[in-house]
Coordinates of C-alpha atoms and ligand atoms in Angstrom, one line a residue:
M4 CA -64.4 57.3 7.2
T5 CA -65.8 60.7 5.9
G6 CA -67.9 62.6 8.4
F7 CA -66.5 60.9 11.4
T8 CA -64.4 63.0 14.0
S9 CA -61.9 60.6 15.6
F10 CA -60.2 61.2 19.0
P11 CA -57.2 63.3 18.7
P12 CA -54.1 61.1 18.7
D13 CA -52.6 62.4 22.0
R14 CA -55.8 61.6 23.9
A15 CA -56.3 58.4 22.1
D16 CA -52.7 57.3 23.2
A17 CA -53.5 58.4 26.8
Y18 CA -56.6 56.3 26.9
R19 CA -54.8 53.3 25.6
E20 CA -52.1 53.7 28.0
A21 CA -54.4 54.2 31.0
G22 CA -56.1 51.0 30.0
Y23 CA -59.5 52.4 29.0
W24 CA -59.2 51.1 25.5
T25 CA -58.3 47.5 24.9
G26 CA -58.1 47.4 21.2
E27 CA -60.9 44.7 21.2
P28 CA -63.7 44.9 18.6
L29 CA -67.1 45.1 19.9
D30 CA -68.2 41.8 18.6
Q31 CA -65.5 40.2 20.7
I32 CA -67.8 40.6 23.8
L33 CA -69.8 37.8 22.4
R34 CA -66.8 35.8 21.4
S35 CA -65.3 35.9 24.8
A36 CA -68.6 35.1 26.6
A37 CA -69.3 32.2 24.2
A38 CA -65.7 30.8 25.1
Q39 CA -66.2 31.3 28.9
W40 CA -69.9 30.5 29.4
P41 CA -71.0 28.5 26.3
D42 CA -73.9 26.8 28.0
H43 CA -75.2 29.6 30.0
P44 CA -78.5 31.3 28.9
A45 CA -77.4 34.5 27.1
V46 CA -80.7 36.0 25.6
V47 CA -84.3 35.1 26.4
D48 CA -87.5 36.4 25.0
E49 CA -91.2 35.5 25.1
R50 CA -90.7 32.8 22.4
S51 CA -87.1 31.6 22.5
S52 CA -83.8 31.5 24.3
L53 CA -80.2 31.1 23.3
T54 CA -77.1 30.0 25.2
Y55 CA -73.9 32.0 24.6
A56 CA -72.6 29.4 22.2
E57 CA -75.9 29.4 20.3
L58 CA -76.0 33.2 20.1
D59 CA -72.4 33.1 18.9
R60 CA -73.2 30.6 16.2
C61 CA -76.5 32.3 15.1
A62 CA -74.5 35.6 14.9
D63 CA -71.9 34.0 12.6
A64 CA -74.6 32.2 10.4
A65 CA -76.5 35.5 10.1
A66 CA -73.3 37.4 9.1
A67 CA -72.5 35.0 6.5
G68 CA -76.1 35.3 5.2
L69 CA -75.8 39.1 5.1
L70 CA -72.5 38.9 3.2
A71 CA -73.9 36.4 0.8
R72 CA -76.6 39.0 -0.1
G73 CA -74.0 41.6 -0.5
I74 CA -74.7 43.3 2.7
G75 CA -71.7 44.2 5.0
D76 CA -68.2 45.6 4.4
G77 CA -68.6 49.2 5.4
Q78 CA -72.3 49.6 4.5
S79 CA -74.6 51.3 7.1
V80 CA -77.8 49.2 8.0
L81 CA -80.8 50.6 9.9
V82 CA -81.9 48.2 12.7
Q83 CA -85.5 48.7 13.9
L84 CA -86.2 45.5 15.7
P85 CA -88.6 44.9 18.8
N86 CA -86.9 43.7 22.0
S87 CA -86.1 40.1 21.1
C88 CA -83.2 37.6 21.0
Q89 CA -83.0 38.4 17.3
F90 CA -82.1 41.9 18.1
A91 CA -78.9 40.6 19.7
V92 CA -78.3 38.2 16.7
A93 CA -78.8 41.1 14.2
L94 CA -76.5 43.5 16.1
F95 CA -73.5 41.0 16.3
A96 CA -74.1 39.7 12.8
L97 CA -73.9 43.1 11.4
L98 CA -70.7 43.7 13.3
R99 CA -69.2 40.5 12.0
A100 CA -70.3 41.3 8.3
G101 CA -68.3 44.6 8.8
A102 CA -71.5 46.6 8.4
L103 CA -72.3 49.8 10.5
P104 CA -75.6 49.2 12.4
V105 CA -77.7 52.3 13.0
M106 CA -79.7 51.7 16.2
C107 CA -83.2 53.0 15.5
L108 CA -86.1 52.4 18.0
P109 CA -89.4 50.8 17.3
G110 CA -91.1 54.2 18.1
H111 CA -89.2 56.0 15.1
R112 CA -91.4 56.8 12.0
D113 CA -90.9 57.8 8.4
A114 CA -89.4 61.3 9.1
E115 CA -86.9 60.1 11.5
L116 CA -85.8 57.1 9.5
A117 CA -85.6 59.0 6.3
H118 CA -83.3 61.4 8.0
F119 CA -81.2 58.5 9.3
L120 CA -81.1 57.0 5.9
D121 CA -80.0 60.2 4.3
V122 CA -77.2 60.9 6.7
S123 CA -75.9 57.3 7.0
G124 CA -76.4 56.4 3.4
A125 CA -77.7 53.1 4.6
T126 CA -78.3 50.4 1.9
G127 CA -80.4 48.1 4.1
I128 CA -83.0 48.1 7.0
I129 CA -83.9 45.3 9.2
V130 CA -87.4 45.5 10.7
G131 CA -89.7 43.5 12.8
T132 CA -93.4 43.0 12.6
G133 CA -96.3 44.6 14.6
P134 CA -98.2 44.8 16.8
G135 CA -100.3 47.8 15.7
F136 CA -97.8 49.1 13.1
D137 CA -96.7 47.8 9.7
Y138 CA -92.9 48.3 9.8
S139 CA -92.5 46.6 6.3
A140 CA -94.9 49.1 4.7
M141 CA -92.8 51.9 6.2
A142 CA -89.7 50.4 4.8
E143 CA -91.3 50.3 1.4
R144 CA -92.1 53.9 1.7
L145 CA -88.6 54.6 2.5
L146 CA -87.4 52.6 -0.5
D147 CA -89.2 55.2 -2.8
R148 CA -87.5 58.1 -1.1
A149 CA -83.9 56.9 -0.5
N150 CA -82.5 55.7 -3.8
Q151 CA -79.4 53.9 -2.2
L152 CA -81.7 51.7 0.0
R153 CA -81.7 48.2 -1.6
H154 CA -82.3 45.6 1.1
I155 CA -85.5 45.3 3.3
I156 CA -85.1 42.5 5.7
V157 CA -87.9 41.4 7.8
D158 CA -87.9 39.3 11.0
G159 CA -91.5 37.8 10.6
D160 CA -93.7 37.5 7.7
A161 CA -91.5 38.9 5.0
G162 CA -93.7 39.0 1.8
P163 CA -91.7 40.1 -1.1
H164 CA -88.7 41.1 1.1
I165 CA -85.7 39.1 2.6
S166 CA -86.7 36.9 5.3
W167 CA -84.4 37.3 8.3
S168 CA -85.0 33.7 9.5
Q169 CA -84.0 32.4 6.0
L170 CA -81.0 34.6 5.9
C171 CA -79.9 33.2 9.3
A172 CA -80.6 29.6 8.2
G173 CA -77.1 28.6 7.0
D174 CA -74.2 27.5 9.0
G175 CA -71.6 29.8 7.3
H176 CA -68.9 31.7 9.1
P177 CA -68.0 35.2 8.1
P178 CA -64.3 35.9 7.5
Q179 CA -62.4 37.1 10.7
R180 CA -62.1 40.8 10.6
H181 CA -59.8 43.1 12.3
P182 CA -61.4 46.5 12.3
D183 CA -59.5 49.6 13.5
T184 CA -61.0 49.7 17.1
N185 CA -60.7 53.5 17.0
T186 CA -63.4 53.8 14.2
P187 CA -67.1 53.6 14.6
A188 CA -68.7 50.2 15.6
L189 CA -72.3 51.5 15.5
L190 CA -74.4 54.7 15.3
L191 CA -76.6 55.6 18.0
V192 CA -79.4 58.2 17.4
S193 CA -79.6 61.3 19.7
G194 CA -82.3 61.3 22.3
G195 CA -82.9 65.0 22.3
T196 CA -86.5 66.3 22.6
T197 CA -85.6 69.4 20.6
G198 CA -84.0 69.7 17.1
A199 CA -83.5 67.1 14.4
P200 CA -82.1 63.8 15.7
K201 CA -78.4 63.3 15.1
L202 CA -76.3 60.1 14.4
I203 CA -73.7 59.4 17.0
P204 CA -70.8 57.3 16.1
R205 CA -69.4 55.1 18.9
T206 CA -66.1 53.4 18.3
H207 CA -65.2 49.9 19.3
D208 CA -62.8 51.0 21.9
D209 CA -65.1 53.5 23.5
Y210 CA -68.2 51.3 23.5
V211 CA -66.4 48.2 24.9
Y212 CA -65.1 50.4 27.6
N213 CA -68.7 52.0 28.2
A214 CA -70.2 48.4 28.7
T215 CA -67.4 46.8 30.5
A216 CA -66.9 49.6 33.0
S217 CA -70.6 50.1 33.5
A218 CA -71.1 46.4 34.3
R219 CA -68.2 46.6 36.8
L220 CA -69.6 49.7 38.5
C221 CA -73.0 48.0 38.9
Q222 CA -71.3 44.9 40.2
L223 CA -73.1 42.7 37.6
T224 CA -72.0 39.1 37.7
H225 CA -72.6 35.8 35.8
S226 CA -75.6 35.2 38.2
D227 CA -77.4 38.3 37.3
V228 CA -80.5 38.5 35.0
Y229 CA -80.9 41.8 33.2
L230 CA -84.2 42.9 31.9
V231 CA -84.3 45.0 28.8
A232 CA -87.4 47.0 29.5
L233 CA -86.7 50.1 27.4
P234 CA -86.2 49.9 23.6
A235 CA -83.0 47.9 23.3
G236 CA -81.4 50.2 20.7
H237 CA -81.2 53.0 23.2
N238 CA -77.8 53.5 24.8
F239 CA -79.2 53.0 28.4
P240 CA -80.5 49.4 28.0
L241 CA -77.9 48.6 25.3
A242 CA -74.6 49.4 27.1
C243 CA -75.0 51.3 30.5
P244 CA -74.5 48.3 31.3
G245 CA -77.5 46.9 29.5
L246 CA -77.3 44.0 27.0
L247 CA -73.6 44.5 26.3
G248 CA -72.5 45.0 29.8
A249 CA -74.4 42.0 31.0
M250 CA -72.6 39.9 28.3
T251 CA -69.2 41.1 29.5
V252 CA -69.9 39.2 32.7
G253 CA -71.8 36.2 31.1
A254 CA -75.1 37.3 32.7
T255 CA -78.5 36.4 31.2
V256 CA -80.5 39.0 29.3
V257 CA -84.2 38.9 29.3
F258 CA -86.0 41.0 26.5
G259 CA -89.3 42.4 27.7
T260 CA -91.8 43.9 25.2
D261 CA -94.3 45.3 27.6
P262 CA -93.1 47.7 30.3
S263 CA -96.4 48.0 32.0
P264 CA -96.1 46.9 35.7
E265 CA -98.5 44.1 35.2
A266 CA -96.5 42.4 32.3
A267 CA -93.0 43.5 33.6
F268 CA -93.6 42.1 37.1
A269 CA -94.7 38.8 35.7
T270 CA -91.6 38.7 33.5
I271 CA -89.3 39.6 36.5
A272 CA -90.8 36.8 38.6
R273 CA -90.7 34.2 35.8
H274 CA -87.0 34.8 35.1
G275 CA -85.7 36.0 38.5
V276 CA -84.7 39.3 37.1
T277 CA -82.1 41.1 39.3
A278 CA -81.5 44.3 37.4
T279 CA -83.1 46.6 34.9
A280 CA -83.2 50.2 33.6
L281 CA -86.2 52.5 33.4
V282 CA -87.1 56.2 32.6
P283 CA -88.6 58.1 35.6
A284 CA -92.1 58.0 34.4
L285 CA -92.0 54.2 34.3
A286 CA -90.2 53.8 37.7
R287 CA -92.9 56.1 39.1
L288 CA -95.6 53.9 37.7
W289 CA -93.9 50.6 38.9
A290 CA -93.6 51.9 42.4
Q291 CA -97.3 53.0 42.4
A292 CA -98.4 49.7 41.0
C293 CA -96.8 47.9 44.0
A294 CA -100.0 49.0 45.8
W295 CA -102.3 47.1 43.5
E296 CA -100.3 44.3 41.8
D297 CA -100.2 40.9 43.6
Q298 CA -96.8 40.0 42.3
R299 CA -94.1 42.4 43.3
P300 CA -90.6 42.4 41.9
T301 CA -88.8 41.0 44.8
S302 CA -85.8 39.7 42.9
L303 CA -84.8 43.1 41.7
R304 CA -81.5 44.3 43.4
L305 CA -80.6 47.1 41.0
L306 CA -83.0 49.5 39.4
Q307 CA -81.4 52.1 37.3
V308 CA -83.4 55.2 36.6
G309 CA -82.4 57.8 34.0
G310 CA -83.1 59.5 30.9
A311 CA -84.9 62.5 32.5
K312 CA -84.9 64.0 36.0
L313 CA -86.1 61.8 38.8
A314 CA -87.7 63.9 41.6
A315 CA -86.4 63.2 45.0
D316 CA -89.8 62.3 46.2
D317 CA -90.2 59.7 43.6
A318 CA -86.8 58.3 44.4
R319 CA -87.8 57.8 48.0
H320 CA -91.0 56.2 47.0
I321 CA -89.3 53.9 44.6
R322 CA -86.7 52.8 47.2
S323 CA -89.4 52.1 49.8
E324 CA -92.0 50.4 47.5
L325 CA -90.0 48.7 44.7
T326 CA -86.2 48.0 45.8
P327 CA -83.7 49.9 48.0
G328 CA -81.3 49.2 45.2
L329 CA -82.2 52.3 43.2
Q330 CA -79.4 53.9 41.1
Q331 CA -79.7 57.2 39.3
V332 CA -78.2 57.5 35.9
F333 CA -77.4 60.6 34.1
G334 CA -76.3 59.6 30.7
M335 CA -76.4 60.6 26.9
A336 CA -75.9 58.7 23.8
E337 CA -73.0 61.1 23.0
G338 CA -71.0 59.5 25.9
L339 CA -70.7 60.6 29.4
L340 CA -72.4 58.5 32.1
C341 CA -72.9 59.5 35.6
Y342 CA -74.1 56.9 38.1
T343 CA -74.8 56.9 41.9
R344 CA -72.8 54.1 43.4
I345 CA -74.0 51.0 45.1
G346 CA -73.9 51.7 48.9
D347 CA -74.0 55.5 48.4
P348 CA -75.9 57.4 51.3
D349 CA -79.7 57.6 50.8
E350 CA -79.3 61.4 50.6
V351 CA -77.0 61.0 47.6
V352 CA -79.1 58.3 45.9
E353 CA -82.4 60.3 46.2
H354 CA -81.0 63.8 45.5
T355 CA -78.2 63.5 42.9
Q356 CA -77.8 62.1 39.4
G357 CA -74.5 60.5 40.3
K358 CA -70.9 61.2 39.3
P359 CA -68.9 60.4 36.2
L360 CA -68.1 56.7 35.4
A361 CA -64.4 57.3 34.4
E362 CA -61.7 59.1 36.3
D363 CA -60.6 60.7 33.0
D364 CA -64.1 62.1 32.1
E365 CA -63.3 65.8 32.1
V366 CA -66.4 67.8 33.2
R367 CA -66.5 71.6 32.9
I368 CA -69.5 73.5 34.2
V369 CA -69.7 76.9 32.6
D370 CA -71.8 80.1 32.6
D371 CA -73.2 81.7 29.5
A372 CA -69.7 83.3 28.8
G373 CA -68.0 80.0 29.0
I374 CA -66.4 80.7 32.4
A375 CA -66.2 77.9 34.9
V376 CA -68.7 78.3 37.8
P377 CA -67.9 77.5 41.4
D378 CA -69.2 74.2 43.0
G379 CA -72.9 74.4 43.9
E380 CA -73.8 76.8 41.1
S381 CA -75.7 75.8 38.0
G382 CA -74.0 76.0 34.6
E383 CA -73.9 74.2 31.2
L384 CA -72.0 70.8 31.4
L385 CA -69.3 70.4 28.8
V386 CA -67.5 67.1 28.7
R387 CA -64.6 65.1 27.0
G388 CA -63.3 61.7 27.9
P389 CA -62.5 58.2 26.8
Y390 CA -66.1 57.4 25.7
T391 CA -67.6 60.7 24.6
I392 CA -67.8 61.5 21.0
N393 CA -65.8 64.2 19.3
G394 CA -68.4 65.0 16.7
Y395 CA -71.8 63.9 15.4
F396 CA -71.7 61.8 12.2
R397 CA -71.7 63.8 9.1
A398 CA -72.9 67.0 10.8
E399 CA -70.3 69.7 10.1
A400 CA -72.5 72.7 10.9
Q401 CA -73.9 71.1 14.1
N402 CA -70.5 70.1 15.2
Q403 CA -69.3 73.7 15.1
R404 CA -72.1 74.5 17.6
S405 CA -71.9 71.4 19.7
F406 CA -68.2 71.0 20.4
T407 CA -65.6 73.5 21.6
P408 CA -62.3 74.0 19.8
D409 CA -60.5 71.8 22.4
G410 CA -63.0 68.9 21.9
F411 CA -65.5 69.3 24.7
Y412 CA -69.0 68.3 23.9
R413 CA -71.5 71.1 24.8
S414 CA -74.3 68.9 26.4
G415 CA -77.0 71.7 26.7
D416 CA -77.6 70.2 30.2
K417 CA -77.5 72.5 33.2
V418 CA -76.1 71.0 36.2
R419 CA -74.4 71.8 39.5
R420 CA -71.6 70.0 41.1
F421 CA -71.4 69.3 44.8
A422 CA -68.1 69.2 46.7
N423 CA -68.1 65.3 46.5
G424 CA -68.1 65.4 42.8
Y425 CA -71.7 64.4 42.4
L426 CA -74.0 66.2 40.0
E427 CA -77.4 67.4 40.1
V428 CA -79.3 68.1 36.8
T429 CA -81.0 71.6 37.2
G430 CA -82.4 71.7 33.6
R431 CA -81.7 72.2 29.9
V432 CA -80.1 75.3 28.6
K433 CA -82.8 75.7 26.1
D434 CA -85.7 74.4 28.2
V435 CA -86.5 77.7 29.6
I436 CA -89.6 79.9 29.3
L437 CA -88.8 83.6 28.4
R438 CA -91.7 85.4 30.2
A439 CA -91.7 89.3 30.3
G440 CA -88.0 89.5 30.4
E441 CA -87.5 86.8 33.0
T442 CA -86.0 83.4 32.4
V443 CA -88.0 80.6 34.0
S444 CA -86.5 77.1 34.3
A445 CA -89.1 74.5 33.1
L446 CA -87.6 71.7 35.2
D447 CA -87.6 73.8 38.3
L448 CA -91.4 74.6 38.0
E449 CA -92.1 71.0 37.0
S450 CA -90.5 69.8 40.3
H451 CA -92.7 72.1 42.2
L452 CA -95.9 71.2 40.3
L453 CA -95.3 67.4 41.0
T454 CA -95.4 68.0 44.8
H455 CA -99.2 68.8 44.4
P456 CA -101.2 65.8 45.5
A457 CA -103.5 66.0 42.5
V458 CA -100.6 66.1 39.9
S459 CA -99.6 62.8 38.4
A460 CA -97.4 64.2 35.7
A461 CA -96.4 67.8 34.6
A462 CA -94.5 69.7 31.9
A463 CA -94.0 73.3 31.8
V464 CA -94.0 74.9 28.3
G465 CA -93.9 78.5 26.9
L466 CA -96.5 79.6 24.5
P467 CA -96.4 82.7 22.4
D468 CA -98.2 85.7 24.0
P469 CA -98.4 89.1 22.6
Y470 CA -97.8 90.9 25.8
L471 CA -95.5 88.6 27.7
G472 CA -93.5 87.1 24.8
E473 CA -94.1 83.7 26.2
K474 CA -96.7 82.7 28.8
I475 CA -96.2 79.7 31.1
C476 CA -98.4 76.8 30.4
A477 CA -98.5 74.1 33.0
V478 CA -99.6 70.8 31.1
I479 CA -100.8 68.5 33.7
V480 CA -102.0 64.9 34.0
F481 CA -104.3 65.0 37.0
R482 CA -104.7 62.0 39.3
G483 CA -108.5 62.6 39.7
N484 CA -110.3 65.7 39.4
A485 CA -108.5 68.7 37.9
V486 CA -107.6 71.6 40.3
S487 CA -107.9 75.2 39.3
L488 CA -105.2 77.6 38.2
S489 CA -105.7 79.6 41.5
D490 CA -105.6 76.6 43.6
L491 CA -102.4 75.3 41.9
N492 CA -100.7 78.8 42.3
D493 CA -101.7 78.9 46.0
H494 CA -99.7 75.6 46.4
L495 CA -96.8 77.1 44.5
N496 CA -97.0 80.3 46.5
A497 CA -96.8 78.3 49.8
R498 CA -93.7 76.6 48.4
G499 CA -92.1 80.1 47.9
V500 CA -92.1 79.9 44.0
A501 CA -91.7 83.5 42.6
V502 CA -94.8 85.1 41.1
H503 CA -93.3 85.4 37.6
C504 CA -92.5 81.6 37.7
R505 CA -96.0 80.6 38.3
P506 CA -98.2 79.2 35.4
D507 CA -100.4 81.6 33.5
M508 CA -102.6 78.7 32.4
I509 CA -103.2 75.0 32.9
A510 CA -103.6 72.6 30.0
P511 CA -104.9 69.3 31.3
M512 CA -103.9 66.2 29.3
P513 CA -104.9 62.5 29.7
A514 CA -101.2 61.6 29.2
L515 CA -98.1 63.4 28.2
P516 CA -96.8 62.6 24.8
T517 CA -93.4 60.8 24.9
T518 CA -90.4 60.2 22.7
A519 CA -89.5 56.8 21.4
V520 CA -87.7 55.9 24.6
G521 CA -90.4 57.4 26.8
K522 CA -89.3 60.8 27.8
V523 CA -91.7 63.7 27.8
D524 CA -91.8 65.1 24.3
K525 CA -92.2 68.9 24.6
R526 CA -92.1 69.6 20.9
A527 CA -95.1 67.2 20.6
I528 CA -96.8 69.0 23.4
V529 CA -96.4 72.5 22.0
A530 CA -97.4 71.2 18.5
Q531 CA -100.6 69.8 20.1
L532 CA -101.3 73.1 22.0
C533 CA -100.5 75.5 19.0
P534 CA -101.3 73.5 15.9
Ligands
OOB628 C1 -80.0 59.0 27.9 O1 -79.5 59.3 26.6 P1 -80.1 60.2 25.5 O2 -79.2 60.4 24.5 O3 -81.5 59.7 25.0 O4 -80.6 61.6 26.2 C2 -79.5 62.3 26.9 C3 -80.1 63.4 27.6 C4 -79.2 64.2 28.5 O5 -78.3 65.1 27.7 C5 -80.2 64.9 29.4 O6 -80.6 66.1 28.9 C6 -81.2 63.8 29.6 O7 -81.2 63.1 28.4 N1 -81.0 63.0 30.8 C7 -81.3 63.3 32.1 C8 -80.9 62.2 32.9 N2 -80.4 61.3 32.0 C9 -80.5 61.8 30.8 N3 -81.8 64.5 32.6 C10 -81.9 64.5 33.9 N4 -81.7 63.4 34.7 C11 -81.1 62.4 34.2 N5 -80.8 61.2 35.2 O8 -81.0 59.6 28.2 C12 -79.3 58.0 28.7 C13 -78.2 57.4 28.1 C14 -77.4 56.5 28.9 C15 -77.9 56.2 30.2 C16 -78.9 56.8 30.8 C17 -79.7 57.8 30.0

C-alpha cells in the first residue's frame, strides 16, 4: 500500500514470536465473540440493541450491501457516525468488505473532512443525522470538492443518497477475506491540538493486540458493561479497551450520546454500566455533579481518564466522589498507551499517568539534543513498540520530522519517568510561552491556576507582544465572580511561581473551546483572542 510505512521485518518477527501479534484480522474479534457468546447483548443504544450473533449477521449483511454497490476492496471510506449500534455495524461491515475505514468524529467539519478525503482518497462517506447539524449537506459540499468521492451513505433520512438501513437490509454474506494482518485495518485521525490533523494507519495485528491487551489490563470480563461516552471513533473509547476491547471478552457496550452528568448517570443506572472512559474536563464535571444529581453512578468500577493531563486534586476528588476505581490513561492514536494499574497505591493513581502497556514498548526520554535524560528529569518522549506506528499515512515530509531514523515516534509530549517506570506528563514540547527570553510551560502554569478556588478551568497561551515577544495570557473560566490579575498573581506568588511565569493578562471566557473529542483547543483560543 503506497504511503504506508510497515514495521521493519526484524521487529515484526520479534512481535510475532513474543505473541503480541496473532495474525488475526480485526473483524475476527466479532466472529470469535459471536461464536462464544451468541445470545449475549453486544451493543445497546437509546433505540436498539443487538446480541453478538445479531451484530455478526448485520455486519455481514451490510458488508454484502457495500460490495453490491461497488464499495470495498481496498477503498477508503470516511465514517462519521454518532455513537450508536450502527457505528459498530458499519465498522465491521467495512472491514469485511475489505474497505479501509477512516475514523472521523462527529465534531469534524468541512476543512478536516476535506483533508481526510484528499489524503485517504476515500470514495465513500457514511454519515448520521443531526441533532443541530446537517451531516448530509456537509457530505454534499465535499462531493463538489473531492472528485473521487462517489458514495454518500446516510444512516437516517437519506434523501437522494444511499440509505444505510436499505443497504443493510439483505441477508448476504461477503466472501471470506484473508488480509495481510501487517497492513492497515483502519485509519485513525490524530488528536493533536496544533498542526493539520494526520491519518494514522493501524494494522490488524497491532490493533487486535491494543484492544485485547487493554481489556486484560483493565480486567474486563463478560459481565462488564462498557459505556462509550466519548465519540466512538476516537482511539480511547474505540480500543483502549473501549468497544473493541470489550468485545474481546464478550462484554456489553452501551453507546451514550450525551456525556452530561444528568444524561450519563441515568444511562449508567439503567444499564448497570461498570466501566467508561472520559477526558479530564468531563470527569471533573461528573465528580462535581455528584453534589447535586440524585442518581449517582454507583455501578461504575472503572473510570478511565485520559486525553489530557488530570490534575492531582481532581484525581482525588474523582476518587472520593465518583468511584475509587479511577485509572489514568496517557495514550495517543499513534500507539503507545500508559495505564495506572488496578490496585496501584493512591499516590500512583493520583500523581502519575501510568506506565506502558507492553513489556516491549521502548520508551526513550530525551533532551533537546536527543540525549537520554536521567529518571526524574523531564524530556521529550520517543517511543516504538508492537502497536506504535512507523509513519503517518501518506505524509512523507511529516514523517521525516516525526520519526527518528531508527523508527522511534517523536511524540512531542514532555514526560518524566520515576524509578518505578511510571510516567508523569509535564507538558508539550511546543506548548510553551516564549516570554522575554524565558520558556514558560503552559501546563505547569495551568496546574497552578487550577488550584485557585475561583478557577473552574484554565488555559495558558502566549500572545504576540512587541516588547516581550510573547505575553502570558491566562484564559479562565471562573466559578462565580472573576478575580483580578493582581489577586490571581498573589495566589501564584504564595505557591512559589516565579515572577516571569505569572500571567500578564487574564481573558475570562464562559467556556474553553474544545476539540472534537473534548480537549482544550488552544488554536481556537488564540484565534478567538487574536482574530
Ligand atoms: C488520546 O489520543 P490522541 O491521539 O487524541 O491524543 C494524544 C495526545 C498525547 O500525545 C498527549 O499530548 C495527550 O494527547 N494526552 C495526554 C494524556 N493522554 C493523552 N496528556 C496528558 N495526560 C494524559 N493522560 O488522547 C488517547 C488515546 C488513547 C487513550 C487515551 C487517550
